[in-house]
PDB file of C-alpha atoms in Angstrom:
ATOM      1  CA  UNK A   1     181.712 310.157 -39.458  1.00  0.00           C
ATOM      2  CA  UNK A   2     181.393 312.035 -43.358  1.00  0.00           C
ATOM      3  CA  UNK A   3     182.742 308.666 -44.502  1.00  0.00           C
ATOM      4  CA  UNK A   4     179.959 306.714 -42.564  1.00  0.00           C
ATOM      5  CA  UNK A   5     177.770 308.628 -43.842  1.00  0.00           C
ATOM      6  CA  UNK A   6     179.266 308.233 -47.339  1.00  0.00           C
ATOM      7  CA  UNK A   7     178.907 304.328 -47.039  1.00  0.00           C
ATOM      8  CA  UNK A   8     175.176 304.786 -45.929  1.00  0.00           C
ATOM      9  CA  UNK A   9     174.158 306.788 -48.899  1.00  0.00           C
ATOM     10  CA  UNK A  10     175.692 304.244 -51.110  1.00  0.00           C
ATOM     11  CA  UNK A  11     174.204 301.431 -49.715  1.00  0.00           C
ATOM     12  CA  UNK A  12     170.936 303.141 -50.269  1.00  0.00           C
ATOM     13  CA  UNK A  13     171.100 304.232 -53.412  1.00  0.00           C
ATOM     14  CA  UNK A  14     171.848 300.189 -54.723  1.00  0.00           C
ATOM     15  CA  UNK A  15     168.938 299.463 -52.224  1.00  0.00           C
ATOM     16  CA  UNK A  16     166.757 301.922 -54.004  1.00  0.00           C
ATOM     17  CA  UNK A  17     167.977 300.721 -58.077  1.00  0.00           C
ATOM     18  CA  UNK A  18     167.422 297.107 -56.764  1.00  0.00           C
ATOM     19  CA  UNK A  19     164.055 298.021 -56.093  1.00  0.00           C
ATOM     20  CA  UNK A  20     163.732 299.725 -59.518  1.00  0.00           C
ATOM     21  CA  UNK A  21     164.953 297.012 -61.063  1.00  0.00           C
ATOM     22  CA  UNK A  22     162.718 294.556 -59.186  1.00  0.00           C
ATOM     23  CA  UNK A  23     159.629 296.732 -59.899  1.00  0.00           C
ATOM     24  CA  UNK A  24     160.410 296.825 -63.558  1.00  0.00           C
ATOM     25  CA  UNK A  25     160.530 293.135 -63.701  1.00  0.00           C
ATOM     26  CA  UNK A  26     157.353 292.497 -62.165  1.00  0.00           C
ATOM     27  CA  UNK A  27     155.424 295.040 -64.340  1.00  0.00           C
ATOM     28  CA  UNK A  28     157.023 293.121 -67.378  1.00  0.00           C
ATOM     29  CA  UNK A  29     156.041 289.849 -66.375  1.00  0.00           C
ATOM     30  CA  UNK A  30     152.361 290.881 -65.228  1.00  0.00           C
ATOM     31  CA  UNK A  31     152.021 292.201 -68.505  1.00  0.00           C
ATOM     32  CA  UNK A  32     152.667 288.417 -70.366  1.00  0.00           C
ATOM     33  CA  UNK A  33     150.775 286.882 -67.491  1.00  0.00           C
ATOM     34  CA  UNK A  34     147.837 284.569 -69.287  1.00  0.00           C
ATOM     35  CA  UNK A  35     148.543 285.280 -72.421  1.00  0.00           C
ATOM     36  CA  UNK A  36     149.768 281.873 -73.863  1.00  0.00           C
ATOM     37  CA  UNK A  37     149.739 282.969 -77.682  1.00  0.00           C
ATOM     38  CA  UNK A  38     153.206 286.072 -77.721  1.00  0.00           C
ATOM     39  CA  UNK A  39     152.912 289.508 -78.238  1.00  0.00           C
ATOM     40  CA  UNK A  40     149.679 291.352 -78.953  1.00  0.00           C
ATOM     41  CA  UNK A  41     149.756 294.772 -81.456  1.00  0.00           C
ATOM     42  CA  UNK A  42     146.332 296.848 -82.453  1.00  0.00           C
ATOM     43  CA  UNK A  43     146.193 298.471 -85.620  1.00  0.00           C
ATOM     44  CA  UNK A  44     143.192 299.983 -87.108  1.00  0.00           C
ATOM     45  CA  UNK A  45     141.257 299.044 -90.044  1.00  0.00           C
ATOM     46  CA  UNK A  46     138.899 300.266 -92.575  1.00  0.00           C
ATOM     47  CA  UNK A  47     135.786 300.277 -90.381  1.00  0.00           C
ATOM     48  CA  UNK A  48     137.661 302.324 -87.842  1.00  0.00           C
ATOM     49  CA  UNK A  49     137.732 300.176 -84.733  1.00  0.00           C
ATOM     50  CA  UNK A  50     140.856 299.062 -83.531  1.00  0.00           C
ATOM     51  CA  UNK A  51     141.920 295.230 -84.158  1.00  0.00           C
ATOM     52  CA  UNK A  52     144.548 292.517 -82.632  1.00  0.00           C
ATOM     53  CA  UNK A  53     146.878 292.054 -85.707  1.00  0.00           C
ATOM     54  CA  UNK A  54     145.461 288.595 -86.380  1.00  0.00           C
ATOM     55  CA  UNK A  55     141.788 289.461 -84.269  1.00  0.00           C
ATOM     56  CA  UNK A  56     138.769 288.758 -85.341  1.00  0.00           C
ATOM     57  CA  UNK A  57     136.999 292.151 -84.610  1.00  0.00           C
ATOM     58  CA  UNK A  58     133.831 293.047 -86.805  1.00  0.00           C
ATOM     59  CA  UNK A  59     131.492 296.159 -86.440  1.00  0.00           C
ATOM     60  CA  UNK A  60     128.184 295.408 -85.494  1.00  0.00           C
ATOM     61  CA  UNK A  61     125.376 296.901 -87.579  1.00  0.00           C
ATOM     62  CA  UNK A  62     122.818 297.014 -84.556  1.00  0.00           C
ATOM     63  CA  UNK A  63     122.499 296.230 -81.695  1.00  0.00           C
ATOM     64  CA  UNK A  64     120.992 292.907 -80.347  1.00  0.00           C
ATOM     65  CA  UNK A  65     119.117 292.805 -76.890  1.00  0.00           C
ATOM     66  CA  UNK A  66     121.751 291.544 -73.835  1.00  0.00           C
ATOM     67  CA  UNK A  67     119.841 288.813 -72.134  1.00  0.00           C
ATOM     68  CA  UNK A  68     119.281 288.619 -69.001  1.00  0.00           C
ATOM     69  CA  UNK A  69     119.134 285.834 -66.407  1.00  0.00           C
ATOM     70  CA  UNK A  70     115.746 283.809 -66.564  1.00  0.00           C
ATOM     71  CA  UNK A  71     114.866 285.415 -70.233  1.00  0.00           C
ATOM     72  CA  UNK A  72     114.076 282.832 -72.442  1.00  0.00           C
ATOM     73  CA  UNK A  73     116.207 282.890 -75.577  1.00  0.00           C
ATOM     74  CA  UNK A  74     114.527 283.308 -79.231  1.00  0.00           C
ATOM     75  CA  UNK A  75     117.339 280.247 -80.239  1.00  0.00           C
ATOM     76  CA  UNK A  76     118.822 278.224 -78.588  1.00  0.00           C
ATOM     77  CA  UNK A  77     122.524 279.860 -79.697  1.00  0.00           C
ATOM     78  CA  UNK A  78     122.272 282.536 -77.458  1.00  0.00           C
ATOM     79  CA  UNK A  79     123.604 282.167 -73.826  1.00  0.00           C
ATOM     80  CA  UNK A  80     121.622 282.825 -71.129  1.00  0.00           C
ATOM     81  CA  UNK A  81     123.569 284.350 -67.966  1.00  0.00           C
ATOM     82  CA  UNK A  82     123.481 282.235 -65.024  1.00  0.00           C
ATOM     83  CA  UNK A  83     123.970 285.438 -63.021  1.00  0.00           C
ATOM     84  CA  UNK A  84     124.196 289.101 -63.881  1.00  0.00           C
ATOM     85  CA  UNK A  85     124.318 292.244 -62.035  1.00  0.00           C
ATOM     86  CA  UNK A  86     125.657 295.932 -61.905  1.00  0.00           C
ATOM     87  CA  UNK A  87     128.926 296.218 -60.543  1.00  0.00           C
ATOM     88  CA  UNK A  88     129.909 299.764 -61.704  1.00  0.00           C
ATOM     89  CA  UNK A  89     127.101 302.648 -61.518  1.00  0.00           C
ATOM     90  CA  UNK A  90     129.419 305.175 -63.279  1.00  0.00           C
ATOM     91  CA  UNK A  91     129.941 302.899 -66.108  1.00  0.00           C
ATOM     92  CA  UNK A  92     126.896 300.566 -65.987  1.00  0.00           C
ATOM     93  CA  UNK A  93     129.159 297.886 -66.555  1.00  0.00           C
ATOM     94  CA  UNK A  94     127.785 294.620 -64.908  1.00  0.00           C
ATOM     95  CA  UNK A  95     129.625 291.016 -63.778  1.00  0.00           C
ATOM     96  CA  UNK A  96     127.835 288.608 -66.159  1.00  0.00           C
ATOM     97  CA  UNK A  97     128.382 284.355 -65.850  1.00  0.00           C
ATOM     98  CA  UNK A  98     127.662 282.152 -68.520  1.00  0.00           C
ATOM     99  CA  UNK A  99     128.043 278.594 -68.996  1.00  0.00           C
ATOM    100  CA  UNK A 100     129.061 277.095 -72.211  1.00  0.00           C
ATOM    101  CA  UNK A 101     129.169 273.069 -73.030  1.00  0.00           C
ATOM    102  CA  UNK A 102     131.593 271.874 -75.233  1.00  0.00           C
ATOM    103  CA  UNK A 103     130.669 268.768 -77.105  1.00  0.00           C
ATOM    104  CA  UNK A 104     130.219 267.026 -80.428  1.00  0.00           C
ATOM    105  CA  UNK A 105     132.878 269.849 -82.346  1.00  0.00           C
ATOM    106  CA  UNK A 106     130.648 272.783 -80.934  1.00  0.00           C
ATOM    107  CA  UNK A 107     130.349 275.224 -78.470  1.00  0.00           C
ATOM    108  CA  UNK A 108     126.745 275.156 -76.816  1.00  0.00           C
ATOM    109  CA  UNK A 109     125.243 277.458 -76.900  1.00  0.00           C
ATOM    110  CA  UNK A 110     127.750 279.105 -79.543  1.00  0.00           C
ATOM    111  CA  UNK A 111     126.862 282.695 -79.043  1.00  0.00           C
ATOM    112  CA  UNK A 112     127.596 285.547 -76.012  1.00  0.00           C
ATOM    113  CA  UNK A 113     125.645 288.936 -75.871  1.00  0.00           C
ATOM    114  CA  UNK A 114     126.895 291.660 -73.315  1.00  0.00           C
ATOM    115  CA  UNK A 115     127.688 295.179 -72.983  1.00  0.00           C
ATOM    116  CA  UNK A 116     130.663 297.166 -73.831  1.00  0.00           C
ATOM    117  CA  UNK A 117     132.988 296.986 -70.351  1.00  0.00           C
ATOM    118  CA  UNK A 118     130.758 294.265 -68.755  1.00  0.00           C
ATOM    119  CA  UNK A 119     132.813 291.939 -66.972  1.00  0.00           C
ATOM    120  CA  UNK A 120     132.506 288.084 -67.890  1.00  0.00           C
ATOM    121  CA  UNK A 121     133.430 285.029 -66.342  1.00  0.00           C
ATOM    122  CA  UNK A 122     132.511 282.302 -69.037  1.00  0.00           C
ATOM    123  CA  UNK A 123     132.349 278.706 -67.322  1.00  0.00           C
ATOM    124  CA  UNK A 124     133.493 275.666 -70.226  1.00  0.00           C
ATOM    125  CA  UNK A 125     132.846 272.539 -69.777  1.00  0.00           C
ATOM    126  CA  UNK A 126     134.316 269.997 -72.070  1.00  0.00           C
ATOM    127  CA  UNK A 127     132.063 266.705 -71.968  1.00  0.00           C
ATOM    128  CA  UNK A 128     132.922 264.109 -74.504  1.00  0.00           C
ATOM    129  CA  UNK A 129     136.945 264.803 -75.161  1.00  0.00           C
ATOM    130  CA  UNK A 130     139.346 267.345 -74.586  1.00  0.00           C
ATOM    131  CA  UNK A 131     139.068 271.426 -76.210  1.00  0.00           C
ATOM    132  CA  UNK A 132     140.103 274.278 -75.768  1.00  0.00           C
ATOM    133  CA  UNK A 133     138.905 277.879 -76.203  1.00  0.00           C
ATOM    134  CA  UNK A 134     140.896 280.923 -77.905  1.00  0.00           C
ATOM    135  CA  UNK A 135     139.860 284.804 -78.009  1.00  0.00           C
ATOM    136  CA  UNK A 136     142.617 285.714 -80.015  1.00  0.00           C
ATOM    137  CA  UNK A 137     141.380 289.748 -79.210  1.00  0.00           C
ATOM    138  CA  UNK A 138     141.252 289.385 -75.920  1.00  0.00           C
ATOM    139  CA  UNK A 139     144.684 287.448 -75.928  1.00  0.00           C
ATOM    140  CA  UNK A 140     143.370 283.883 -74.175  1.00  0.00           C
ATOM    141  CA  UNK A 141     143.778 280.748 -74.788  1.00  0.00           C
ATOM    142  CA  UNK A 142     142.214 277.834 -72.306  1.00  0.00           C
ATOM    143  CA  UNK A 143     142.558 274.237 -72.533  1.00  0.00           C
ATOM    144  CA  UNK A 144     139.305 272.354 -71.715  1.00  0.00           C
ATOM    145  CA  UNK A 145     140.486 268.870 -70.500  1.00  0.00           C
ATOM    146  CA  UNK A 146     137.528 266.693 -70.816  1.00  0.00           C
ATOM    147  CA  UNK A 147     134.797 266.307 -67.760  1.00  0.00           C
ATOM    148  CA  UNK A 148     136.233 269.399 -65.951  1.00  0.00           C
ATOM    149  CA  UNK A 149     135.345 273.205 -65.756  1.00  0.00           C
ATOM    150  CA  UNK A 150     137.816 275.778 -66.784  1.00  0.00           C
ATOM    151  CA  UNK A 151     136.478 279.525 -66.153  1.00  0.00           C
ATOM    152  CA  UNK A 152     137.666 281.946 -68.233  1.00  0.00           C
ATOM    153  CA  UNK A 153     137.598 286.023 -66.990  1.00  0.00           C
ATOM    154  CA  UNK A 154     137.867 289.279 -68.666  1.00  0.00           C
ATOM    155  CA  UNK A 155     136.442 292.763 -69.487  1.00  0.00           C
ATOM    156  CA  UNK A 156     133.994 292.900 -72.439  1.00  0.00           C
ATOM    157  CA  UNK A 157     136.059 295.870 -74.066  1.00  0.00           C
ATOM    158  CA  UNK A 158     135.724 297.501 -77.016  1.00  0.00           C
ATOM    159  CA  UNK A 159     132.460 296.847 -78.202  1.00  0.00           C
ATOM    160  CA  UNK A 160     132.321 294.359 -81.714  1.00  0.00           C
ATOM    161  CA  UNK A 161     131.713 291.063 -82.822  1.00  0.00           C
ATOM    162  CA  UNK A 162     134.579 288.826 -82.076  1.00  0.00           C
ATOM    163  CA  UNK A 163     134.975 284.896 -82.891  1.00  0.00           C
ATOM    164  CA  UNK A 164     135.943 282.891 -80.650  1.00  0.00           C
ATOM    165  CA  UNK A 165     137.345 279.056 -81.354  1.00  0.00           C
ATOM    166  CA  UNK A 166     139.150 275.792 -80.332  1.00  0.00           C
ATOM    167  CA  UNK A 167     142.401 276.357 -82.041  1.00  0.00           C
ATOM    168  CA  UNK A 168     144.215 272.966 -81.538  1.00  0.00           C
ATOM    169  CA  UNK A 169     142.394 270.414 -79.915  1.00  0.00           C
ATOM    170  CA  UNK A 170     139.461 270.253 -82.386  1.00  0.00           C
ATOM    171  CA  UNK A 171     138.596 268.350 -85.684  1.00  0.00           C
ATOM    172  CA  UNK A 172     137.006 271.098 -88.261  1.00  0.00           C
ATOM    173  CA  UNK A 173     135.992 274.242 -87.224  1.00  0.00           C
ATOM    174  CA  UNK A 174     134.638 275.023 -83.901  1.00  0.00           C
ATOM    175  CA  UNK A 175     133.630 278.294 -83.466  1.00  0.00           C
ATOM    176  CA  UNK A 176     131.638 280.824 -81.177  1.00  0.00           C
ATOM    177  CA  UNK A 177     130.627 284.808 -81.078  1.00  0.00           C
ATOM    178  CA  UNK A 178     131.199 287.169 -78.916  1.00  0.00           C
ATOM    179  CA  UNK A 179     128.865 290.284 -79.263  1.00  0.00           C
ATOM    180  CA  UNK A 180     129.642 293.115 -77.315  1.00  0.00           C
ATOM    181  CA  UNK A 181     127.515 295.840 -77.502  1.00  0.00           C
ATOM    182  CA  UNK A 182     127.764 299.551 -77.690  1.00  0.00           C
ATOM    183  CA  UNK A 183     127.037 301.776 -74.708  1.00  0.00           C
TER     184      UNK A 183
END
């Protein structure tokens, strides 16, 4: 019987490491999962805020108004959300959608105003050829194969200005802005 019992707790104690090992694995690969361009490292800089090694992360000297579905935009290079509301009272974070054309070498419109921890789900559509998108901060990179949508989702977090481009598909330089504002 003692040597019964001998074989079961061996057999669960490699039943319990497998598992370890299994668990570790996952975590590993969830933490590579949609990010296309390696590794990611933050260091700090001389304005304090932390930045991607290779990010594009700016302080922002004030802070512009975050529109709002149905305001009407002072240029045209601001996005308007197609839909935005409060998902988080504690935070005041909010789920905002945009849509941004791609066409002619430019993102239109080129620039994206929320609020620190907002969540966004950006909607590309490439018209005229194929794109793609890169937030080298945020660690995502999106090809835009022409005619179709590609949505793109994260967590507007920390606050900055951050530039946004196509990275390989594109002729010149194709930019956009990200402005994430302070709370």
């Amino acid at each position: 019987m003692e040597n019964k019992t001998t074989k079961q707790i061996v057999i669960g104690a490699g039943i319990g490491i497998g598992i370890l090992i299994l668990l570790v694995g996952v975590s590993a690969w969830n933490g590579k999962k949609g990010k296309e361009e390696g590794e990611i490292n933050q260091k700090t800089v001389e304005n304090g805020l932390e930045q991607i090694e290779g990010g594009t992360r700016e302080k922002i000297s004030e802070k512009i108004k975050t529109p709002e579905p149905g305001d009407k935009s002072k240029t045209e290079d601001v996005a308007i959300p197609t839909l935005a509301f409060q998902v988080d009272e504690k935070t005041q974070s909010s789920l905002r959608k945009f849509e941004i054309a791609v066409k002619g070498n430019a993102y239109v419109p080129s620039t994206i105003v929320v609020n620190e921890q907002d969540l966004l789900e950006l909607v590309f559509l490439a018209s005229d050829k194929d794109y793609d998108v890169f937030f080298p901060d945020m660690g995502i990179y999106k090809k835009l194969s022409k005619g179709e949508k590609a949505t793109i989702e994260f967590q507007a977090n920390p606050y900055g200005s951050y530039t946004f481009f196509c990275k390989e598909a594109c002729v010149g330089e194709v930019r956009g802005s990200l402005i994430v504002n302070k709370k």
